[in-house]
mmCIF file of C-alpha atoms in Angstrom:
data_model
loop_
_atom_site.group_PDB
_atom_site.id
_atom_site.type_symbol
_atom_site.label_atom_id
_atom_site.label_comp_id
_atom_site.label_asym_id
_atom_site.label_seq_id
_atom_site.Cartn_x
_atom_site.Cartn_y
_atom_site.Cartn_z
ATOM 1 C CA MET A 30 -5.448 8.424 -1.130
ATOM 2 C CA GLU A 31 -2.354 9.467 -0.133
ATOM 3 C CA PHE A 32 1.219 8.242 -0.777
ATOM 4 C CA ARG A 33 4.664 7.871 1.512
ATOM 5 C CA ARG A 34 8.141 7.041 0.557
ATOM 6 C CA LEU A 35 8.862 3.357 2.196
ATOM 7 C CA GLY A 36 12.131 4.708 4.326
ATOM 8 C CA SER A 37 14.336 6.243 2.566
ATOM 9 C CA SER A 38 14.102 4.359 -0.622
ATOM 10 C CA GLY A 39 12.521 5.780 -3.444
ATOM 11 C CA LEU A 40 9.667 3.163 -3.563
ATOM 12 C CA SER A 41 6.279 5.112 -2.806
ATOM 13 C CA VAL A 42 3.287 3.315 -0.969
ATOM 14 C CA SER A 43 -0.260 3.647 -0.645
ATOM 15 C CA GLU A 44 -0.632 4.859 3.108
ATOM 16 C CA ILE A 45 -3.368 2.505 3.312
ATOM 17 C CA ALA A 46 -2.342 -0.974 2.336
ATOM 18 C CA TYR A 47 -3.938 -3.917 1.390
ATOM 19 C CA GLY A 48 -3.245 -7.869 3.140
ATOM 20 C CA ASN A 49 -4.662 -10.852 3.297
ATOM 21 C CA TRP A 50 -3.346 -12.651 6.079
ATOM 22 C CA LEU A 51 -6.787 -14.071 7.563
ATOM 23 C CA THR A 52 -9.067 -13.892 5.138
ATOM 24 C CA HIS A 53 -7.795 -15.115 1.472
ATOM 25 C CA GLY A 54 -7.766 -18.600 1.263
ATOM 26 C CA SER A 55 -9.413 -19.153 4.387
ATOM 27 C CA GLN A 56 -11.838 -17.104 6.003
ATOM 28 C CA VAL A 57 -13.054 -15.585 2.460
ATOM 29 C CA GLU A 58 -14.516 -17.296 -0.546
ATOM 30 C CA GLU A 59 -12.303 -16.239 -3.507
ATOM 31 C CA GLU A 60 -14.810 -14.113 -4.939
ATOM 32 C CA ARG A 61 -15.622 -12.124 -2.220
ATOM 33 C CA ALA A 62 -11.634 -11.657 -2.271
ATOM 34 C CA VAL A 63 -11.712 -10.593 -5.243
ATOM 35 C CA GLU A 64 -14.114 -8.032 -4.489
ATOM 36 C CA CYS A 65 -12.219 -6.523 -1.396
ATOM 37 C CA VAL A 66 -9.035 -6.577 -3.788
ATOM 38 C CA ARG A 67 -10.877 -4.529 -6.760
ATOM 39 C CA ALA A 68 -12.539 -2.392 -3.751
ATOM 40 C CA ALA A 69 -8.740 -1.389 -2.346
ATOM 41 C CA LEU A 70 -8.162 -0.338 -5.890
ATOM 42 C CA ASP A 71 -10.709 1.824 -6.278
ATOM 43 C CA ALA A 72 -9.988 3.302 -3.425
ATOM 44 C CA GLY A 73 -6.676 4.047 -4.773
ATOM 45 C CA ILE A 74 -4.790 1.621 -2.740
ATOM 46 C CA THR A 75 -1.837 0.228 -4.642
ATOM 47 C CA THR A 76 0.160 -1.576 -1.884
ATOM 48 C CA PHE A 77 -0.524 -5.650 -1.343
ATOM 49 C CA ASP A 78 0.974 -7.431 1.565
ATOM 50 C CA THR A 79 0.466 -11.297 1.546
ATOM 51 C CA ALA A 80 3.306 -14.258 2.781
ATOM 52 C CA ASP A 81 3.708 -17.631 1.859
ATOM 53 C CA VAL A 82 2.657 -19.103 4.688
ATOM 54 C CA TYR A 83 -0.762 -17.347 4.858
ATOM 55 C CA ALA A 84 -3.653 -20.006 3.889
ATOM 56 C CA ALA A 85 -0.739 -22.543 3.476
ATOM 57 C CA THR A 86 0.358 -20.731 0.365
ATOM 58 C CA ARG A 87 -3.532 -20.138 -1.204
ATOM 59 C CA ALA A 88 -3.381 -16.559 -0.110
ATOM 60 C CA GLU A 89 -0.641 -15.498 -2.839
ATOM 61 C CA SER A 90 -2.605 -17.669 -5.531
ATOM 62 C CA VAL A 91 -5.618 -15.558 -4.503
ATOM 63 C CA LEU A 92 -4.462 -12.327 -4.702
ATOM 64 C CA GLY A 93 -2.316 -13.344 -7.976
ATOM 65 C CA ARG A 94 -5.343 -14.114 -9.479
ATOM 66 C CA ALA A 95 -6.919 -10.870 -7.864
ATOM 67 C CA LEU A 96 -4.670 -8.704 -9.696
ATOM 68 C CA SER A 97 -4.536 -10.278 -12.877
ATOM 69 C CA GLY A 98 -5.018 -7.836 -15.612
ATOM 70 C CA VAL A 99 -4.033 -5.013 -13.566
ATOM 71 C CA ARG A 100 -1.077 -2.736 -14.452
ATOM 72 C CA ARG A 101 1.929 -4.391 -13.031
ATOM 73 C CA GLU A 102 3.547 -1.454 -12.568
ATOM 74 C CA GLY A 103 0.398 0.321 -11.054
ATOM 75 C CA VAL A 104 0.744 -1.849 -7.543
ATOM 76 C CA GLU A 105 3.556 -2.670 -5.095
ATOM 77 C CA ILE A 106 3.207 -6.204 -4.342
ATOM 78 C CA CYS A 107 4.804 -7.163 -1.134
ATOM 79 C CA THR A 108 5.355 -11.062 0.265
ATOM 80 C CA LYS A 109 7.578 -12.918 2.823
ATOM 81 C CA VAL A 110 9.288 -16.012 3.783
ATOM 82 C CA TYR A 111 10.461 -17.500 7.161
ATOM 83 C CA PHE A 112 7.931 -19.793 8.418
ATOM 84 C CA PRO A 113 7.017 -23.335 7.265
ATOM 85 C CA THR A 114 5.454 -24.249 4.047
ATOM 86 C CA GLY A 115 6.263 -27.771 3.889
ATOM 87 C CA ALA A 116 7.193 -30.969 6.212
ATOM 88 C CA GLY A 117 10.785 -30.974 4.907
ATOM 89 C CA PRO A 118 13.744 -29.504 7.516
ATOM 90 C CA ASN A 119 14.283 -27.199 4.253
ATOM 91 C CA ASP A 120 10.706 -26.099 4.276
ATOM 92 C CA ARG A 121 11.354 -23.328 6.449
ATOM 93 C CA GLY A 122 13.593 -20.418 7.980
ATOM 94 C CA LEU A 123 16.105 -18.490 5.981
ATOM 95 C CA GLY A 124 18.535 -20.544 4.842
ATOM 96 C CA ARG A 125 19.288 -19.891 1.382
ATOM 97 C CA LYS A 126 18.109 -22.996 -0.345
ATOM 98 C CA HIS A 127 14.242 -22.067 1.315
ATOM 99 C CA VAL A 128 14.527 -18.049 0.466
ATOM 100 C CA VAL A 129 15.188 -18.764 -2.730
ATOM 101 C CA GLU A 130 12.709 -21.916 -3.655
ATOM 102 C CA SER A 131 10.237 -19.934 -1.557
ATOM 103 C CA CYS A 132 10.889 -16.520 -3.731
ATOM 104 C CA HIS A 133 10.444 -18.477 -7.062
ATOM 105 C CA ALA A 134 7.309 -20.603 -5.726
ATOM 106 C CA SER A 135 5.644 -17.128 -4.301
ATOM 107 C CA LEU A 136 6.243 -15.738 -8.136
ATOM 108 C CA ARG A 137 4.823 -18.377 -9.536
ATOM 109 C CA ARG A 138 1.712 -18.219 -7.274
ATOM 110 C CA LEU A 139 1.748 -14.495 -7.583
ATOM 111 C CA GLY A 140 1.835 -15.015 -11.373
ATOM 112 C CA THR A 141 4.463 -12.033 -11.694
ATOM 113 C CA ASP A 142 8.344 -11.912 -12.755
ATOM 114 C CA HIS A 143 9.282 -10.078 -9.419
ATOM 115 C CA VAL A 144 7.877 -8.657 -5.956
ATOM 116 C CA ASP A 145 8.220 -5.224 -5.221
ATOM 117 C CA LEU A 146 9.318 -6.071 -1.821
ATOM 118 C CA TYR A 147 10.574 -9.278 -0.326
ATOM 119 C CA GLN A 148 10.517 -9.684 3.659
ATOM 120 C CA ALA A 149 12.313 -11.726 5.982
ATOM 121 C CA HIS A 150 8.497 -12.869 7.914
ATOM 122 C CA ARG A 151 10.728 -13.070 10.846
ATOM 123 C CA PHE A 152 14.461 -13.008 12.144
ATOM 124 C CA ASP A 153 16.220 -16.588 12.357
ATOM 125 C CA HIS A 154 18.344 -17.353 14.755
ATOM 126 C CA GLU A 155 19.654 -20.734 13.375
ATOM 127 C CA VAL A 156 20.991 -19.058 10.289
ATOM 128 C CA PRO A 157 23.854 -17.188 9.746
ATOM 129 C CA LEU A 158 22.776 -13.541 8.747
ATOM 130 C CA GLU A 159 25.461 -13.022 6.271
ATOM 131 C CA GLU A 160 23.883 -16.349 4.271
ATOM 132 C CA THR A 161 20.155 -14.880 4.586
ATOM 133 C CA MET A 162 21.323 -11.317 3.136
ATOM 134 C CA THR A 163 23.539 -12.568 0.480
ATOM 135 C CA ALA A 164 20.374 -14.571 -0.284
ATOM 136 C CA PHE A 165 18.431 -11.789 -0.621
ATOM 137 C CA ALA A 166 21.171 -9.740 -2.180
ATOM 138 C CA ASP A 167 21.023 -12.437 -4.954
ATOM 139 C CA LEU A 168 17.410 -12.148 -5.588
ATOM 140 C CA VAL A 169 17.743 -8.420 -6.378
ATOM 141 C CA ARG A 170 20.388 -8.176 -8.806
ATOM 142 C CA GLN A 171 18.333 -11.407 -10.616
ATOM 143 C CA GLY A 172 15.407 -8.823 -10.600
ATOM 144 C CA LYS A 173 13.104 -11.044 -9.043
ATOM 145 C CA ALA A 174 13.000 -8.708 -6.100
ATOM 146 C CA LEU A 175 13.428 -4.992 -6.174
ATOM 147 C CA TYR A 176 13.693 -3.831 -2.724
ATOM 148 C CA ILE A 177 13.800 -5.856 0.575
ATOM 149 C CA GLY A 178 12.529 -5.904 4.223
ATOM 150 C CA VAL A 179 11.866 -7.425 7.213
ATOM 151 C CA SER A 180 9.250 -8.344 10.178
ATOM 152 C CA GLU A 181 9.290 -8.291 13.843
ATOM 153 C CA TRP A 182 12.825 -7.379 13.898
ATOM 154 C CA THR A 183 14.264 -6.338 16.609
ATOM 155 C CA ALA A 184 16.373 -3.065 16.974
ATOM 156 C CA GLU A 185 19.454 -4.767 17.325
ATOM 157 C CA GLN A 186 18.515 -7.159 14.413
ATOM 158 C CA ILE A 187 17.535 -3.913 12.077
ATOM 159 C CA THR A 188 21.076 -2.508 13.089
ATOM 160 C CA ARG A 189 22.681 -5.928 11.924
ATOM 161 C CA GLY A 190 20.729 -6.400 8.981
ATOM 162 C CA ALA A 191 20.980 -3.165 7.600
ATOM 163 C CA GLU A 192 24.722 -3.027 8.134
ATOM 164 C CA LEU A 193 25.010 -6.057 6.020
ATOM 165 C CA ALA A 194 22.976 -4.499 3.464
ATOM 166 C CA ARG A 195 25.098 -1.779 3.011
ATOM 167 C CA GLU A 196 27.908 -3.977 2.491
ATOM 168 C CA LEU A 197 26.154 -5.869 0.250
ATOM 169 C CA SER A 198 24.500 -2.961 -1.803
ATOM 170 C CA VAL A 199 20.868 -4.235 -1.037
ATOM 171 C CA PRO A 200 18.054 -1.985 -0.597
ATOM 172 C CA LEU A 201 16.533 -3.103 2.968
ATOM 173 C CA ILE A 202 14.259 -0.390 3.217
ATOM 174 C CA SER A 203 11.247 -1.481 5.485
ATOM 175 C CA ASN A 204 10.123 -3.265 8.738
ATOM 176 C CA GLN A 205 6.418 -4.708 9.201
ATOM 177 C CA PRO A 206 5.815 -5.072 13.072
ATOM 178 C CA GLU A 207 2.357 -5.172 14.601
ATOM 179 C CA TYR A 208 1.514 -1.507 16.006
ATOM 180 C CA SER A 209 -1.614 -0.166 17.057
ATOM 181 C CA MET A 210 -3.085 2.255 20.010
ATOM 182 C CA LEU A 211 -3.091 -0.567 21.926
ATOM 183 C CA TRP A 212 0.230 -2.172 21.086
ATOM 184 C CA ARG A 213 3.312 0.365 20.795
ATOM 185 C CA VAL A 214 6.222 -2.104 21.387
ATOM 186 C CA ILE A 215 8.038 -0.380 18.380
ATOM 187 C CA GLU A 216 8.180 2.924 19.644
ATOM 188 C CA SER A 217 11.056 3.099 22.357
ATOM 189 C CA GLN A 218 13.565 1.137 19.978
ATOM 190 C CA VAL A 219 12.544 -0.226 16.839
ATOM 191 C CA VAL A 220 11.432 3.030 15.363
ATOM 192 C CA PRO A 221 14.267 5.079 16.283
ATOM 193 C CA ALA A 222 16.518 2.349 14.814
ATOM 194 C CA ALA A 223 14.928 1.899 11.723
ATOM 195 C CA GLU A 224 14.717 6.050 11.359
ATOM 196 C CA ARG A 225 18.544 5.807 11.516
ATOM 197 C CA GLU A 226 19.153 2.784 9.080
ATOM 198 C CA GLY A 227 16.575 4.266 6.841
ATOM 199 C CA LEU A 228 13.697 2.036 7.128
ATOM 200 C CA GLY A 229 10.293 2.782 7.392
ATOM 201 C CA GLN A 230 7.190 0.504 8.796
ATOM 202 C CA LEU A 231 4.628 -1.330 7.244
ATOM 203 C CA VAL A 232 2.215 -1.782 10.376
ATOM 204 C CA TRP A 233 -0.072 -4.703 10.572
ATOM 205 C CA SER A 234 -3.227 -4.823 12.889
ATOM 206 C CA PRO A 235 -3.592 -1.302 13.250
ATOM 207 C CA LEU A 236 -7.379 -2.300 14.168
ATOM 208 C CA ALA A 237 -6.074 -4.918 16.637
ATOM 209 C CA GLN A 238 -7.666 -7.547 15.178
ATOM 210 C CA GLY A 239 -10.755 -5.596 14.761
ATOM 211 C CA VAL A 240 -11.223 -4.689 18.435
ATOM 212 C CA LEU A 241 -10.896 -1.144 17.658
ATOM 213 C CA THR A 242 -13.383 -0.745 15.679
ATOM 214 C CA GLY A 243 -15.807 -1.055 18.743
ATOM 215 C CA LYS A 244 -17.839 -4.133 17.281
ATOM 216 C CA TYR A 245 -16.962 -6.394 20.042
ATOM 217 C CA LEU A 246 -18.938 -4.969 23.342
ATOM 218 C CA PRO A 247 -18.410 -5.934 26.813
ATOM 219 C CA GLY A 248 -20.445 -8.710 28.420
ATOM 220 C CA GLN A 249 -21.784 -9.890 25.038
ATOM 221 C CA GLN A 250 -21.115 -12.889 22.857
ATOM 222 C CA PRO A 251 -18.958 -11.362 19.629
ATOM 223 C CA PRO A 252 -20.917 -10.736 16.720
ATOM 224 C CA GLU A 253 -21.557 -14.023 14.642
ATOM 225 C CA GLY A 254 -18.881 -14.699 11.839
ATOM 226 C CA SER A 255 -16.670 -12.199 13.377
ATOM 227 C CA ARG A 256 -12.961 -12.667 13.559
ATOM 228 C CA ALA A 257 -13.496 -14.086 17.216
ATOM 229 C CA THR A 258 -15.628 -16.544 16.065
ATOM 230 C CA ASP A 259 -13.756 -17.731 13.764
ATOM 231 C CA GLU A 260 -11.194 -20.476 14.507
ATOM 232 C CA SER A 261 -8.233 -19.499 12.149
ATOM 233 C CA GLY A 262 -8.655 -16.066 13.665
ATOM 234 C CA SER A 263 -9.762 -16.265 17.441
ATOM 235 C CA GLU A 264 -6.689 -17.072 18.535
ATOM 236 C CA THR A 265 -4.696 -13.817 17.612
ATOM 237 C CA ILE A 266 -7.734 -11.548 18.915
ATOM 238 C CA ALA A 267 -7.764 -13.496 21.838
ATOM 239 C CA ARG A 268 -5.405 -10.970 24.194
ATOM 240 C CA TRP A 269 -7.963 -7.939 23.156
ATOM 241 C CA MET A 270 -11.372 -10.064 24.522
ATOM 242 C CA HIS A 271 -11.423 -8.358 28.099
ATOM 243 C CA ASP A 272 -14.463 -6.371 29.418
ATOM 244 C CA GLU A 273 -11.515 -3.678 30.758
ATOM 245 C CA VAL A 274 -10.115 -3.621 27.209
ATOM 246 C CA LEU A 275 -13.352 -3.426 25.651
ATOM 247 C CA GLU A 276 -14.952 -1.034 27.641
ATOM 248 C CA ALA A 277 -12.054 1.643 26.956
ATOM 249 C CA VAL A 278 -12.701 0.811 23.347
ATOM 250 C CA GLN A 279 -16.317 2.203 23.586
ATOM 251 C CA GLN A 280 -14.869 5.138 25.460
ATOM 252 C CA LEU A 281 -13.057 6.366 22.062
ATOM 253 C CA THR A 282 -16.525 6.305 20.145
ATOM 254 C CA PRO A 283 -17.042 10.095 20.981
ATOM 255 C CA ILE A 284 -13.886 11.139 19.796
ATOM 256 C CA ALA A 285 -14.639 9.498 16.823
ATOM 257 C CA ALA A 286 -17.590 10.778 16.103
ATOM 258 C CA ASP A 287 -16.107 14.276 16.786
ATOM 259 C CA LEU A 288 -13.937 13.768 14.204
ATOM 260 C CA ASN A 289 -16.399 12.639 11.877
ATOM 261 C CA LEU A 290 -14.257 9.394 11.842
ATOM 262 C CA SER A 291 -15.770 5.747 12.489
ATOM 263 C CA MET A 292 -14.050 3.904 14.793
ATOM 264 C CA GLY A 293 -11.925 1.736 12.495
ATOM 265 C CA GLN A 294 -10.712 5.084 10.293
ATOM 266 C CA LEU A 295 -9.375 6.985 14.045
ATOM 267 C CA ALA A 296 -7.445 3.557 14.577
ATOM 268 C CA VAL A 297 -5.886 3.635 11.304
ATOM 269 C CA ALA A 298 -5.074 7.410 11.120
ATOM 270 C CA TRP A 299 -3.755 6.828 14.519
ATOM 271 C CA VAL A 300 -0.842 4.566 12.984
ATOM 272 C CA LEU A 301 -0.303 6.990 10.278
ATOM 273 C CA GLN A 302 0.381 10.130 12.802
ATOM 274 C CA ASN A 303 3.862 8.053 13.592
ATOM 275 C CA PRO A 304 6.178 9.779 10.756
ATOM 276 C CA ASN A 305 8.409 6.305 10.319
ATOM 277 C CA VAL A 306 4.653 4.483 9.546
ATOM 278 C CA SER A 307 5.282 4.421 6.036
ATOM 279 C CA ALA A 308 1.863 2.588 5.599
ATOM 280 C CA ALA A 309 -0.918 0.776 7.790
ATOM 281 C CA ILE A 310 -1.909 -2.397 6.290
ATOM 282 C CA ILE A 311 -5.568 -3.315 6.763
ATOM 283 C CA GLY A 312 -7.420 -6.803 5.695
ATOM 284 C CA ALA A 313 -10.975 -6.951 4.919
ATOM 285 C CA SER A 314 -13.978 -9.659 4.637
ATOM 286 C CA ARG A 315 -15.860 -7.430 2.770
ATOM 287 C CA PRO A 316 -15.954 -4.530 0.495
ATOM 288 C CA GLU A 317 -17.381 -1.933 2.816
ATOM 289 C CA GLN A 318 -14.346 -2.934 5.090
ATOM 290 C CA VAL A 319 -11.617 -1.686 2.749
ATOM 291 C CA VAL A 320 -13.730 1.436 1.783
ATOM 292 C CA ASP A 321 -14.380 2.620 5.083
ATOM 293 C CA ASN A 322 -10.297 1.928 6.241
ATOM 294 C CA ALA A 323 -9.264 3.772 3.270
ATOM 295 C CA GLY A 324 -11.248 7.089 4.588
ATOM 296 C CA ALA A 325 -8.224 7.429 7.151
ATOM 297 C CA ALA A 326 -5.833 8.339 4.737
ATOM 298 C CA GLY A 327 -5.162 12.071 4.831
ATOM 299 C CA VAL A 328 -6.811 12.562 8.260
ATOM 300 C CA VAL A 329 -4.394 14.617 10.511
ATOM 301 C CA LEU A 330 -5.114 13.846 14.390
ATOM 302 C CA ASP A 331 -3.995 17.095 16.489
ATOM 303 C CA GLU A 332 -1.978 16.637 19.835
ATOM 304 C CA ASP A 333 -5.427 17.196 22.001
ATOM 305 C CA VAL A 334 -7.019 14.323 20.162
ATOM 306 C CA LEU A 335 -3.695 12.103 20.627
ATOM 307 C CA ASP A 336 -3.994 12.684 24.356
ATOM 308 C CA ALA A 337 -7.578 12.180 24.886
ATOM 309 C CA ILE A 338 -6.744 8.492 23.418
ATOM 310 C CA ASP A 339 -3.874 7.793 25.735
ATOM 311 C CA ASP A 340 -5.889 9.277 28.451
ATOM 312 C CA VAL A 341 -8.646 6.496 27.511
ATOM 313 C CA LEU A 342 -6.375 3.299 27.053
ATOM 314 C CA ASP A 343 -3.815 4.152 29.634
ATOM 315 C CA ASP A 344 -2.880 1.133 31.861
ATOM 316 C CA LEU A 345 -3.914 -1.004 28.692
ATOM 317 C CA ILE A 346 -1.342 -0.155 26.132
ATOM 318 C CA THR A 347 1.236 -2.375 25.834
ATOM 319 C CA SER A 348 4.698 -0.942 25.263
ATOM 320 C CA ASP A 349 7.643 -3.014 26.309
ATOM 321 C CA PRO A 350 10.217 -3.407 23.702
ATOM 322 C CA ARG A 351 11.107 -6.955 24.611
ATOM 323 C CA ARG A 352 7.449 -7.665 23.397
ATOM 324 C CA THR A 353 8.759 -7.364 20.001
ATOM 325 C CA GLY A 354 8.213 -10.490 17.533
ATOM 326 C CA SER A 355 6.295 -11.922 20.644
ATOM 327 C CA HIS A 356 3.829 -13.897 18.623
#
């Protein structure tokens, strides 16, 4: 496993991180979830990402139990706050009450006294940013969160947040956006802003919900048990399930084969070529998927390969920065 600094901070993360968005507590039984976490640890992965809203808070609990007994100093635990975790008007958003109470609840579920990275899961347009950042600053000073990050914030929002963070002496060090060969909306504005403000990217869905593994074939039904057939995952993958996309992805197969990489490894390695990307977050429903994706660590793709990928995907690439945080 290779490690990178998260932005300009002193925190190192494994360049392959393990996330449990659509798996733990929902698609995957706990025994299998624990096997996936153990496979991640065996592969050298030390960075684990979750959120309070995943599987209606169950994902955090599963991850906490899966990491039980692991030396706390040897892993980086990241979670997020914003989306509703209850029916009340204060059970959502980035107001002080919800941020503080959600942090405490996350710590209980994760079985730890602090998280390494606490992230604003989206930007809250209804709460003053000063209120949100002050709440985060207090959690940092209390030792309950070591660093602060955001997710799916625009370049302008990152710039505003970073300015406040400096005033409050809060270590705002990361953004967590979607990023893949097919979804490149962060490249023109978000990445330059993040570089300027010292934030690194922890990117999610580098496999485009599994489409870039090549397992979904044009003109055929999705494999039984795959994300495209699961109620909790099929909605997010639907935008990629078109024959023109699936046909193009199949044309990436010889590129991966020439490099002795699996399709998944090629996709994960691709996002890691961006120097502002600190880690690619992978998900898994089986331990062997973790092992395969972890094989992308340290892979360097030359310009000819990157150009060949662009030639194949061409008009299918989404790069409009206005799509940031659109889902």
